[in-house]
Short mmCIF file of C-alpha atoms in Angstrom, two decimals:
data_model
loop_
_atom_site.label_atom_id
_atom_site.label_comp_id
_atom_site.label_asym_id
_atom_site.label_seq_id
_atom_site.Cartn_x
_atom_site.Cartn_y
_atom_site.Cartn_z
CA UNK A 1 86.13 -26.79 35.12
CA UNK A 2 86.62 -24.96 38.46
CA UNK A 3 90.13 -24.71 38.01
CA UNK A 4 90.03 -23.47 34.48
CA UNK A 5 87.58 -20.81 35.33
CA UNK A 6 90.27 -19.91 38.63
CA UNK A 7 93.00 -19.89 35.73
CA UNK A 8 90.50 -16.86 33.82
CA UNK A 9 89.68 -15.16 37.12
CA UNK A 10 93.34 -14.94 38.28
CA UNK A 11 94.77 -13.97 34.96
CA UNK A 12 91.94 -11.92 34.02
CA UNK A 13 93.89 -8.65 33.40
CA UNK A 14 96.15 -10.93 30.68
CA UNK A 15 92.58 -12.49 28.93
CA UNK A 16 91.53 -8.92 28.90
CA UNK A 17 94.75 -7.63 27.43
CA UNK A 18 95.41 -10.72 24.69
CA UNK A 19 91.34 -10.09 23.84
CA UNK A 20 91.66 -6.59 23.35
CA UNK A 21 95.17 -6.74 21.40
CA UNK A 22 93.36 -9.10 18.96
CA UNK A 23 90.81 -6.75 18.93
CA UNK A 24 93.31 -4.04 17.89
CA UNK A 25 95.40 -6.07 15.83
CA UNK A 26 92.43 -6.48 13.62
CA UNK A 27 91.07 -2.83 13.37
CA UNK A 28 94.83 -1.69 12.87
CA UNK A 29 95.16 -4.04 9.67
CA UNK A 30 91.29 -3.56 8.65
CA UNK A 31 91.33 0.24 8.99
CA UNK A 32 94.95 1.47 8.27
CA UNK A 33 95.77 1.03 4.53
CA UNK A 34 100.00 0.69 5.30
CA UNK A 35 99.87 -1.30 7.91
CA UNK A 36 97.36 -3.65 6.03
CA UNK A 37 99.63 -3.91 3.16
CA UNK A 38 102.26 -4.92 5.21
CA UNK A 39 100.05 -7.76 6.73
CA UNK A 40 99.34 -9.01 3.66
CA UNK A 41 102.63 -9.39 2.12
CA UNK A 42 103.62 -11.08 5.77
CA UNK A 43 100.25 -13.30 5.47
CA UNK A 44 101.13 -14.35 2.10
CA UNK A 45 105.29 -14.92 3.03
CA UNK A 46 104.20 -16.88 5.93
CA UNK A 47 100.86 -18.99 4.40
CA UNK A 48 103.58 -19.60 0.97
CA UNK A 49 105.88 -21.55 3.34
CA UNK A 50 103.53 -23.52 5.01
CA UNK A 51 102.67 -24.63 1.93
CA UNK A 52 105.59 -25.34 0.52
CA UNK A 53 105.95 -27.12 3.68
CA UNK A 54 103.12 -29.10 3.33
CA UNK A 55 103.86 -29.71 -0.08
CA UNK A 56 106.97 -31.61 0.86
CA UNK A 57 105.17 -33.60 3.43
CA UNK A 58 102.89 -34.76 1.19
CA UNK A 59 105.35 -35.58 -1.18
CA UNK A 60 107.32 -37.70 1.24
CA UNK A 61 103.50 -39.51 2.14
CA UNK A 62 103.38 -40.68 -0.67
CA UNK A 63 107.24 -41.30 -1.09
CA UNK A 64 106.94 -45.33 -0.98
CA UNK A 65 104.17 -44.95 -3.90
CA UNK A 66 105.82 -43.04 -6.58
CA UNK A 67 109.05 -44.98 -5.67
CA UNK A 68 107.30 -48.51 -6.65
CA UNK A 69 105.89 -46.60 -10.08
CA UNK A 70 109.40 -45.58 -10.94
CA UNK A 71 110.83 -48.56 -10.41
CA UNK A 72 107.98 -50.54 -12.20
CA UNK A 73 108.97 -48.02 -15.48
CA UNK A 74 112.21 -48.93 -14.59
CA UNK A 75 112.20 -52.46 -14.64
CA UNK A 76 110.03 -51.61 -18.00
CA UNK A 77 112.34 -49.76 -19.76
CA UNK A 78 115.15 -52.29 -18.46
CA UNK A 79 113.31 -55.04 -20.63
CA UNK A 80 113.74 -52.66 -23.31
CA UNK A 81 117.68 -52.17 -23.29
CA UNK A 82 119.16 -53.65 -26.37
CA UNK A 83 121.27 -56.17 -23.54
CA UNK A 84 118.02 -57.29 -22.53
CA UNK A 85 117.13 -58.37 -25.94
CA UNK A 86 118.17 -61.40 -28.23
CA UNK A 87 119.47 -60.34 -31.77
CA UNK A 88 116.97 -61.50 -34.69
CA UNK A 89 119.04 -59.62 -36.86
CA UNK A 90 119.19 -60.42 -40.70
CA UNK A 91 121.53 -59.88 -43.01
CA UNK A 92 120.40 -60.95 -46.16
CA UNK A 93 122.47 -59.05 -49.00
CA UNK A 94 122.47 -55.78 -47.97
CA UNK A 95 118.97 -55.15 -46.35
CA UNK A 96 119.49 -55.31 -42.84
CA UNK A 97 116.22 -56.03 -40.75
CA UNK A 98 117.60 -55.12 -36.92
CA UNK A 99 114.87 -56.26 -34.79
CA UNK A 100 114.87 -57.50 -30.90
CA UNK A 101 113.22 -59.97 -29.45
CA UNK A 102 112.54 -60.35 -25.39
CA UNK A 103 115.56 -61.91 -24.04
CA UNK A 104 115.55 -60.73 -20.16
CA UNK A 105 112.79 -59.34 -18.31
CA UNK A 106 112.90 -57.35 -15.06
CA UNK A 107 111.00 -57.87 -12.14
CA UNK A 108 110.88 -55.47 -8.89
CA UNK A 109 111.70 -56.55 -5.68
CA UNK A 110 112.55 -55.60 -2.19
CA UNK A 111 114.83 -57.07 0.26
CA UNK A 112 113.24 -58.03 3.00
CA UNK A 113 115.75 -60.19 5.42
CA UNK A 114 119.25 -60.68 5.18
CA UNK A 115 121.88 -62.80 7.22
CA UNK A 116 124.36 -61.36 9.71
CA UNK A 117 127.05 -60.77 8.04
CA UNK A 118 129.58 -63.54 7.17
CA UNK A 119 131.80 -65.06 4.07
CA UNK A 120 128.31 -66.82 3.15
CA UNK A 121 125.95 -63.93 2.91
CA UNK A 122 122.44 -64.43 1.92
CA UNK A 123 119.33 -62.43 2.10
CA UNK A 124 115.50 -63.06 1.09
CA UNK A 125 113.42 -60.87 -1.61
CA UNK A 126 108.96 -60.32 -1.24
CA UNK A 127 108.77 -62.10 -4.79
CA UNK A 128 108.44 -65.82 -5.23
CA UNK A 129 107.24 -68.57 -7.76
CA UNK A 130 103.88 -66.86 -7.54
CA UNK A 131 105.55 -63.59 -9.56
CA UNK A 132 107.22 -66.23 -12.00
CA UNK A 133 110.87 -66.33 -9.34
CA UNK A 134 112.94 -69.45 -10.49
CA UNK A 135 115.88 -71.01 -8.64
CA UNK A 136 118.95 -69.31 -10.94
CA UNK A 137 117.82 -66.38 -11.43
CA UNK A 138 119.86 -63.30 -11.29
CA UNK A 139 119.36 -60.46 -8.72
CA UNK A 140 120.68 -57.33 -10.14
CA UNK A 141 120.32 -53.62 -7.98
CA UNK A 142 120.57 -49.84 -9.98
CA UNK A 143 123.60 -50.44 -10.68
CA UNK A 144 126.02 -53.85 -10.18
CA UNK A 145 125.27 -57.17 -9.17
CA UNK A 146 123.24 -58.40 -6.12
CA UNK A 147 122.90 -62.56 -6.19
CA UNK A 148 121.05 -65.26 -7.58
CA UNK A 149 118.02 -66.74 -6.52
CA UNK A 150 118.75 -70.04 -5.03
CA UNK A 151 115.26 -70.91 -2.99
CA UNK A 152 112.49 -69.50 -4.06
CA UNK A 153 108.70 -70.19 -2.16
CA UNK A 154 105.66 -69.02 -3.48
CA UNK A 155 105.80 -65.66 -2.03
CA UNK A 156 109.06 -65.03 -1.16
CA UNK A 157 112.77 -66.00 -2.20
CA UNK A 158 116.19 -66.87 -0.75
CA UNK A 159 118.87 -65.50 -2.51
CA UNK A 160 122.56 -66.14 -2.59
CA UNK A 161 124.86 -63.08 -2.44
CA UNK A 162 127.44 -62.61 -4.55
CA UNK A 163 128.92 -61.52 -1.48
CA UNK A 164 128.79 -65.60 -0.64
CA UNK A 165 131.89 -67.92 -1.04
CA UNK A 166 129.95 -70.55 -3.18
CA UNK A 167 129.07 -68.07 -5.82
CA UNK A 168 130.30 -68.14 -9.07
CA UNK A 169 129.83 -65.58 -11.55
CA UNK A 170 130.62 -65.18 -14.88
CA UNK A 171 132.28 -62.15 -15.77
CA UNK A 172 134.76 -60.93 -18.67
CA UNK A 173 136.62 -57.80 -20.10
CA UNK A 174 135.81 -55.00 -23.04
CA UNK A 175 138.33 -57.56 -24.62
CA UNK A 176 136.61 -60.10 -24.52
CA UNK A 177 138.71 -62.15 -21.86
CA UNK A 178 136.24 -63.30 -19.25
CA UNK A 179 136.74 -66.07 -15.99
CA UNK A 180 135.16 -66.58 -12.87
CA UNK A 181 134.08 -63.31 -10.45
CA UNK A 182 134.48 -65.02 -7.06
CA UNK A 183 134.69 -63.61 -3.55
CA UNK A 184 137.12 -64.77 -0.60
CA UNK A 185 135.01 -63.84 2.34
CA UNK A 186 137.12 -60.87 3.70
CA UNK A 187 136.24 -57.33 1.63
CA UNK A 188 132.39 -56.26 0.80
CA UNK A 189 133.82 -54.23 -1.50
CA UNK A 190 136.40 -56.43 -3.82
CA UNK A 191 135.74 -59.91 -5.49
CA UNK A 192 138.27 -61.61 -7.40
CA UNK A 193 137.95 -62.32 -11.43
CA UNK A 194 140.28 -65.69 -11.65
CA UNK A 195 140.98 -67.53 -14.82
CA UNK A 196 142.12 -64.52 -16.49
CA UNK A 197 144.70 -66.02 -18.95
CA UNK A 198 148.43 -64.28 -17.78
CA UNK A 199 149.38 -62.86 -21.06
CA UNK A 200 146.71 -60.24 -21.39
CA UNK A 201 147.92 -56.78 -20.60
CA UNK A 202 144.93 -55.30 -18.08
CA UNK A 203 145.04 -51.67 -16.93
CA UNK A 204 144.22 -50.44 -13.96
CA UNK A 205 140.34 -49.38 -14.19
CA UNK A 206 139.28 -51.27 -16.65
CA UNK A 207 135.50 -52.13 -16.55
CA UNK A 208 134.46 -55.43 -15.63
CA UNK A 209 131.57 -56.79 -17.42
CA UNK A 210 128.67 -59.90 -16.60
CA UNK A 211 129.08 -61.97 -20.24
CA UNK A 212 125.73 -63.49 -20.22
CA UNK A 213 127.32 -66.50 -19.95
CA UNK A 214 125.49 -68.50 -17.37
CA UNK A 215 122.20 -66.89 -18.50
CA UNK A 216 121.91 -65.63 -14.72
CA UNK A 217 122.58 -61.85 -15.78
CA UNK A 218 121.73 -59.58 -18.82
CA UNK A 219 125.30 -59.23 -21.13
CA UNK A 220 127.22 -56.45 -20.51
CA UNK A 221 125.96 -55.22 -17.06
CA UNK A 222 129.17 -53.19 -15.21
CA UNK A 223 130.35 -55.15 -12.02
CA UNK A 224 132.90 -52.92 -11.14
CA UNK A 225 136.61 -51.65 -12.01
CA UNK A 226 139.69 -53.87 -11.35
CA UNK A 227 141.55 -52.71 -9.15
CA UNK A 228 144.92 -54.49 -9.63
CA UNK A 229 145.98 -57.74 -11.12
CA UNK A 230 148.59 -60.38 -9.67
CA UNK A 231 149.37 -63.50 -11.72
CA UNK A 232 149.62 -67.09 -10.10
CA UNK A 233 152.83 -68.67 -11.08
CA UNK A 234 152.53 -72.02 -12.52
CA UNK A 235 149.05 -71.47 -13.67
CA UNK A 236 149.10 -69.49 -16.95
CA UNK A 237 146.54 -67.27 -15.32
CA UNK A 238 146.08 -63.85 -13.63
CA UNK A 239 143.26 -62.65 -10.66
CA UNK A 240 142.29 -59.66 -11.10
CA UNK A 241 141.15 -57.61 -7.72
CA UNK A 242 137.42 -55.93 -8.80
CA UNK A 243 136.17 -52.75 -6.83
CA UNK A 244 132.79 -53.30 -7.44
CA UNK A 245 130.58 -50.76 -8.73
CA UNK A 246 127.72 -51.10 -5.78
CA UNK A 247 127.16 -51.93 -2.85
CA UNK A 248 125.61 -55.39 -2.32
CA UNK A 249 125.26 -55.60 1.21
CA UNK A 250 123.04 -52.50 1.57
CA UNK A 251 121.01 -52.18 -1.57
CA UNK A 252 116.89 -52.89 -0.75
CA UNK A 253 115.42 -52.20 -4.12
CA UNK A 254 116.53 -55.00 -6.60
CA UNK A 255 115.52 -56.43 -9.83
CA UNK A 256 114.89 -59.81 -10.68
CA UNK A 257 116.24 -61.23 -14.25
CA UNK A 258 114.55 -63.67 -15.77
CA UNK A 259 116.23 -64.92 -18.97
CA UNK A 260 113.48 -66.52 -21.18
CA UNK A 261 116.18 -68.09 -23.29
CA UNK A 262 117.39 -70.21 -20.55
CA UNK A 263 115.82 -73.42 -21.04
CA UNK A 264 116.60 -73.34 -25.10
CA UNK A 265 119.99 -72.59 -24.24
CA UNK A 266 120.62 -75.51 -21.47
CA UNK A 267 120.05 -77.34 -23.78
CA UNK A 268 122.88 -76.34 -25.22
CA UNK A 269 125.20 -77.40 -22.14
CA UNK A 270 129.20 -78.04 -23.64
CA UNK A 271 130.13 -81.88 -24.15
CA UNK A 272 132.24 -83.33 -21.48
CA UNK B 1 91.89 15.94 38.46
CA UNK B 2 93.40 14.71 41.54
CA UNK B 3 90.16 12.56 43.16
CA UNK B 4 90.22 8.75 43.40
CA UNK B 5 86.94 8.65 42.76
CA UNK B 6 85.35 7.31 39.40
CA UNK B 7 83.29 10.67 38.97
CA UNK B 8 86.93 12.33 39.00
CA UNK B 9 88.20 9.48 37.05
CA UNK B 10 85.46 10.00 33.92
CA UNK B 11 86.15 13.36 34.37
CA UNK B 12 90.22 13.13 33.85
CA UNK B 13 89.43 10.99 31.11
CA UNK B 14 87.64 13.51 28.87
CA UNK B 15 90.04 16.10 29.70
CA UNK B 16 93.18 14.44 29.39
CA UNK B 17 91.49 13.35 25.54
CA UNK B 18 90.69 16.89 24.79
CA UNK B 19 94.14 17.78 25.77
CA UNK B 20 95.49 15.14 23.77
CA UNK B 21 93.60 15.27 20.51
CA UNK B 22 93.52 19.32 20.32
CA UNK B 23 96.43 20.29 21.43
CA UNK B 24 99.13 17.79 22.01
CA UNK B 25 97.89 16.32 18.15
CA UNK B 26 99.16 19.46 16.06
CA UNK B 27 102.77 18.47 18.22
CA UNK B 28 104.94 17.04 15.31
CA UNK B 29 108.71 17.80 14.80
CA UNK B 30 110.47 16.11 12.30
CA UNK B 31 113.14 17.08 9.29
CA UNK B 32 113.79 15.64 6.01
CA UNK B 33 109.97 14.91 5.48
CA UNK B 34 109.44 13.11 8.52
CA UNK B 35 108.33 13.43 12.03
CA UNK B 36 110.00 12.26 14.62
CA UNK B 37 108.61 13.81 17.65
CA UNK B 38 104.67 13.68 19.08
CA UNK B 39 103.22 14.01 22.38
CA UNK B 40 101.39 11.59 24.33
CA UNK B 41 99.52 11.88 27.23
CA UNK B 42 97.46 8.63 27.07
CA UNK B 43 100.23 7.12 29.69
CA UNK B 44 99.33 9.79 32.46
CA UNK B 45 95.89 8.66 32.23
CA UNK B 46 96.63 4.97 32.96
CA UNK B 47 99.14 6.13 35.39
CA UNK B 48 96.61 7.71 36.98
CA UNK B 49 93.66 4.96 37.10
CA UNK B 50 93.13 4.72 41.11
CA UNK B 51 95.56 1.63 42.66
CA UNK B 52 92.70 -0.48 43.80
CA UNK B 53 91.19 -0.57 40.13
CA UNK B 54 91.19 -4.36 39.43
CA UNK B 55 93.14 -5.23 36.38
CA UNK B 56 91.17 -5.79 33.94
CA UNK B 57 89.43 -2.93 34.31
CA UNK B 58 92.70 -0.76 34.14
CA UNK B 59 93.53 -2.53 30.61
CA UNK B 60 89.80 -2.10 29.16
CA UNK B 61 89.78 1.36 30.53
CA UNK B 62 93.15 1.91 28.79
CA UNK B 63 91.70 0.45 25.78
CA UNK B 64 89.01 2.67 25.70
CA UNK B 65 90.86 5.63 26.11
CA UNK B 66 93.56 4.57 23.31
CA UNK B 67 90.61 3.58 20.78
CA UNK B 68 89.07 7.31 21.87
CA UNK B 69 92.40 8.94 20.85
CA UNK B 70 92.11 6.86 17.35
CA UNK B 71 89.18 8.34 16.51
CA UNK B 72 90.85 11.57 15.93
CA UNK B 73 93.87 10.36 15.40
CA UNK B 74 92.13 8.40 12.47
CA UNK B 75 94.72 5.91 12.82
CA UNK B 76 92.04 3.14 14.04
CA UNK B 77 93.93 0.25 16.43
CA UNK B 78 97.29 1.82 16.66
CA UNK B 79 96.69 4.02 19.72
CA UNK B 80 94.39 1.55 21.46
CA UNK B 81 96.68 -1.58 21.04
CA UNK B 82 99.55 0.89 23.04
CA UNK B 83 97.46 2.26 25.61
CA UNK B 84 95.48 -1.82 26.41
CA UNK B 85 99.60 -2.54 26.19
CA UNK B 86 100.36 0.20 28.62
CA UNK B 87 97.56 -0.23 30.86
CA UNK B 88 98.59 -4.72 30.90
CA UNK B 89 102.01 -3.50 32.34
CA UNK B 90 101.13 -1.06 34.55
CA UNK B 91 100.63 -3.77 37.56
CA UNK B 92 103.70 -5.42 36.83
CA UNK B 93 105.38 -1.26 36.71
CA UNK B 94 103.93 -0.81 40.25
CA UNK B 95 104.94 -4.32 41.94
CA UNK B 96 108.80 -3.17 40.28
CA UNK B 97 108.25 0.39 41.93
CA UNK B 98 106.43 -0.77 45.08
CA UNK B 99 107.64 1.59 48.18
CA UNK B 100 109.39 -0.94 51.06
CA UNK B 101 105.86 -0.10 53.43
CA UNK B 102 103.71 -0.97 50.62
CA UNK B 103 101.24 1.39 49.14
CA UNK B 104 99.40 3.64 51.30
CA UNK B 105 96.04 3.45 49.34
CA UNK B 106 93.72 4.56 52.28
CA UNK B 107 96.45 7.95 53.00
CA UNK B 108 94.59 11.23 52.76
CA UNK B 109 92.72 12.29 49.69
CA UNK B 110 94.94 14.60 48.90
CA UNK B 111 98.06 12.49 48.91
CA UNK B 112 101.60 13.67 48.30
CA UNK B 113 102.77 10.43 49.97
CA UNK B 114 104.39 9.63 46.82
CA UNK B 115 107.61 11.39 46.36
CA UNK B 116 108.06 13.52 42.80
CA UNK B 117 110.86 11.16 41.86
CA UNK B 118 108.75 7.78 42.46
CA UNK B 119 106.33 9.62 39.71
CA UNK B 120 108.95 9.79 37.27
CA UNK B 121 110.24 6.98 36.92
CA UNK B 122 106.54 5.45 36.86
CA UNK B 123 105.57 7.64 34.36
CA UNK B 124 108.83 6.89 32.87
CA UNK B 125 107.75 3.29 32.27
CA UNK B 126 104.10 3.53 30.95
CA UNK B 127 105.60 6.38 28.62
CA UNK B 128 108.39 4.16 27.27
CA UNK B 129 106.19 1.47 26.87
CA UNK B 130 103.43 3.19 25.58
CA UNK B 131 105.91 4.87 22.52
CA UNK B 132 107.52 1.52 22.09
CA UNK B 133 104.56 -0.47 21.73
CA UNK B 134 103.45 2.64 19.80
CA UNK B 135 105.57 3.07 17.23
CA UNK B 136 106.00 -1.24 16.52
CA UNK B 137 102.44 -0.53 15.78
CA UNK B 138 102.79 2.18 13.16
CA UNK B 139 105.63 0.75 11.58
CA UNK B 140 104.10 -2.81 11.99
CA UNK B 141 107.24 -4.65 11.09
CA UNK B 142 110.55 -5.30 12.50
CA UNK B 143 111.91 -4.23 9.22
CA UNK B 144 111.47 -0.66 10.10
CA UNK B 145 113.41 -1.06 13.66
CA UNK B 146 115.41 1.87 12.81
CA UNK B 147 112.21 4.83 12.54
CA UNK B 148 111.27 2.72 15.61
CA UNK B 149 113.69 3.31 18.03
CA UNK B 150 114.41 6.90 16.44
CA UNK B 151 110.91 7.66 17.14
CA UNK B 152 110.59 5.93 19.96
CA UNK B 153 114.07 7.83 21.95
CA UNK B 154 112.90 11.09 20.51
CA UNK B 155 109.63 11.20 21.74
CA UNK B 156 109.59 9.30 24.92
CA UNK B 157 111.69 11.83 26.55
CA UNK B 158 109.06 14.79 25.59
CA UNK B 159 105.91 12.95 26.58
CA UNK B 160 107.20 12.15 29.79
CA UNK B 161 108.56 15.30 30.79
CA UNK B 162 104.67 17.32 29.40
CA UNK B 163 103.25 13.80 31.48
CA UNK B 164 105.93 15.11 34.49
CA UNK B 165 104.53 18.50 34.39
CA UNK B 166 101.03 18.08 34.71
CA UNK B 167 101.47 15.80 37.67
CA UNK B 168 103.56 18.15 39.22
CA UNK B 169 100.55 20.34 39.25
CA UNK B 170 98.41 17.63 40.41
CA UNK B 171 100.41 15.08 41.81
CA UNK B 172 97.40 12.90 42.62
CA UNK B 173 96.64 9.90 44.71
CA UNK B 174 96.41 7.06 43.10
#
């Protein structure tokens, strides 16, 4: 307190001089009709950025918020893409009845863990058996591929990369030629496509699609672009180098893909 | 005029006002529409505020005297925020200017101990300052720097050489 007050009593002609310069300051814009015109516009520059300011603040507080709604209507409208849906279509003479039923339905996660990274790559999701997480399920980001779920607990999930050397991924061409989207461990961003039969012409840039397949992923989800092609003598067949569209290692906000098909279909398995 | 004492000091004060707000007010040269030149005196009388006045007191007295002039100046705030301005940097003006011996303030009451150039350039600071702060004031945004510093190099020399003259006469103690 003393040493405040010494601060007022040795500065006193500055106190005295910021006091009475306030005191001005206000009688000038109060009393002079220009020069309060001009504080105005200044007041109203200056209080219009600081809210615009504090706008964008408040926008990024509640950043995390409006991120989960989006991506809630996006997993919605996901579940609504014709892919995601099984074809009960009709075609009874010439009446046709095109309706879809629920095939694949999309559920938001985030990544929460992920290994170092290695030719196995793996990484762990906040959703579990408790949100309806099964072991096979697909893992899909915006855009591409993520992994499949391989472990899943009641809260939370392991997930195999498709960045892993183990995982196997059905994937095919706009014509219809599909094999096996595998990855060799080296380059985060190619994965091979083998079993491509040799005689099928493939251009550079062609899109590589998921087929459905496996019923791990939705049909006709992009992967990524091939990137060239080299055929394996004495094989019949071609690989085909895929840029892939995303990035797997650094994507947090994924999608889960449940196919409610699946079980119906594995029934289904091909006859040895 | 020329005491130290505040009788003398009240005194200067109303006469310096009159001087300023009758006479040196109808002062305005301009062209084109606009004035550029004015008069003000309201530096000598914060120039001439005694040298053991403690600083505050010089700044409220310089207020007062600046919020006088706005009263018939009807330009309420502008004169006083220059003159409280004026009268802040007035002690920091007199350590710049202090003579090597220090300032005599105990020499004889009629004290020319002061030399006539040592005047001028102290009322050449206060007067700069004092138009300066002045015209910002007026203008009250950096906007109009230009009629600023027009203003401001037209009519500093003019005050200072009317402020010059009347301490010539005097050429108090301070």
């Amino acid at each position: 307190m003393e040493q405040i007050l010494r601060i007022f009593y040795k500065n006193g002609s500055f106190f005295t001089f910021a006091g009475l310069q306030l005191l001005c300051l206000y009688l000038i814009v109060n009393f002079n009709s220009p020069q309060s015109a001009i504080a105005v516009e200044t007041a109203s520059i200056f209080t219009g950025s600081v809210k615009s300011g504090a706008g964008t603040v408040e926008g990024y507080l509640n950043l995390a918020e409006e991120n989960e709604i989006q991506r809630r209507e996006i997993a919605d409208l996901r579940s609504r893409l014709p892919e995601a849906g099984y074809s009960t279509t009709l075609e009874t003479d010439s009446i046709e009845d095109k309706t879809y039923a629920q095939r694949f339905i999309h559920l938001t996660a985030n990544v929460i863990n992920r290994s170092p990274f290695s030719p196995n790559n793996t990484l762990v999701i906040d959703r579990g058996t408790g949100q309806g997480v099964a072991a096979g399920q697909g893992l899909v980001g915006r855009e591409g591929l993520i992994g499949i779920v391989d472990l899943p607990t009641e809260n939370f999930s392991r997930v195999i990369s498709i960045l892993h050397r183990s995982a196997r991924i059905s994937a095919g061409l706009r014509n219809n030629a599909y094999g096996t989207l595998q990855w060799d461990g080296t380059d985060p961003r190619r994965m091979i496509l083998t079993d491509i039969a040799d005689y099928l012409t493939v251009m550079e840039g062609d899109t590589v699609f998921t087929t459905g397949f496996s019923n791990v992923f939705p049909t006709g989800q992009v992967i990524g672009t091939v990137e060239s092609s080299e055929v394996q003598p004495g094989t019949g067949s071609q690989n085909l180098i895929v840029r892939l569209i995303n990035d797997p290692l650094h994507t947090n906000n994924v999608f889960v893909v449940r196919d409610l098909f699946k079980d119906e279909l594995a029934k289904l398995k091909p006859l040895k | 005029m020329g005491g130290v004492d505040s009788v003398s000091n009240i005194i200067r004060f109303f006469i310096l006002l009159f001087l300023q707000v009758f006479i040196f007010r109808q002062v305005s040269l301009g062209w084109g529409g606009a004035e550029y030149i004015f008069v003000f005196i309201a530096p000598l009388f914060i120039a001439l505020l005694p040298l053991r006045t403690p600083k505050p007191l010089v700044v409220i007295f310089s207020f007062l005297f600046g919020i006088s002039t706005d009263f018939f100046y009807e330009t309420l705030g502008v004169h006083a925020a220059a003159a409280t301005f004026c009268g802040y940097i007035r002690q920091f003006v007199l350590v710049i200017l202090e003579p090597r011996d220090g300032y005599k303030v105990k020499a004889s009451p009629d004290g020319k101990d002061l030399s006539l150039s040592w005047w001028f350039s102290y009322l050449a600071y206060l007067v700069v300052a004092y138009t300066v702060f002045y015209f910002s004031m007026e203008a009250f945004s950096p906007v109009f720097w230009k009629q600023i510093t027009i203003k401001s190099l037209l009519t500093a020399p003019v005050s200072l050489l009317l402020c010059g003259i009347l301490v010539t006469f005097l050429r108090p103690r301070i």
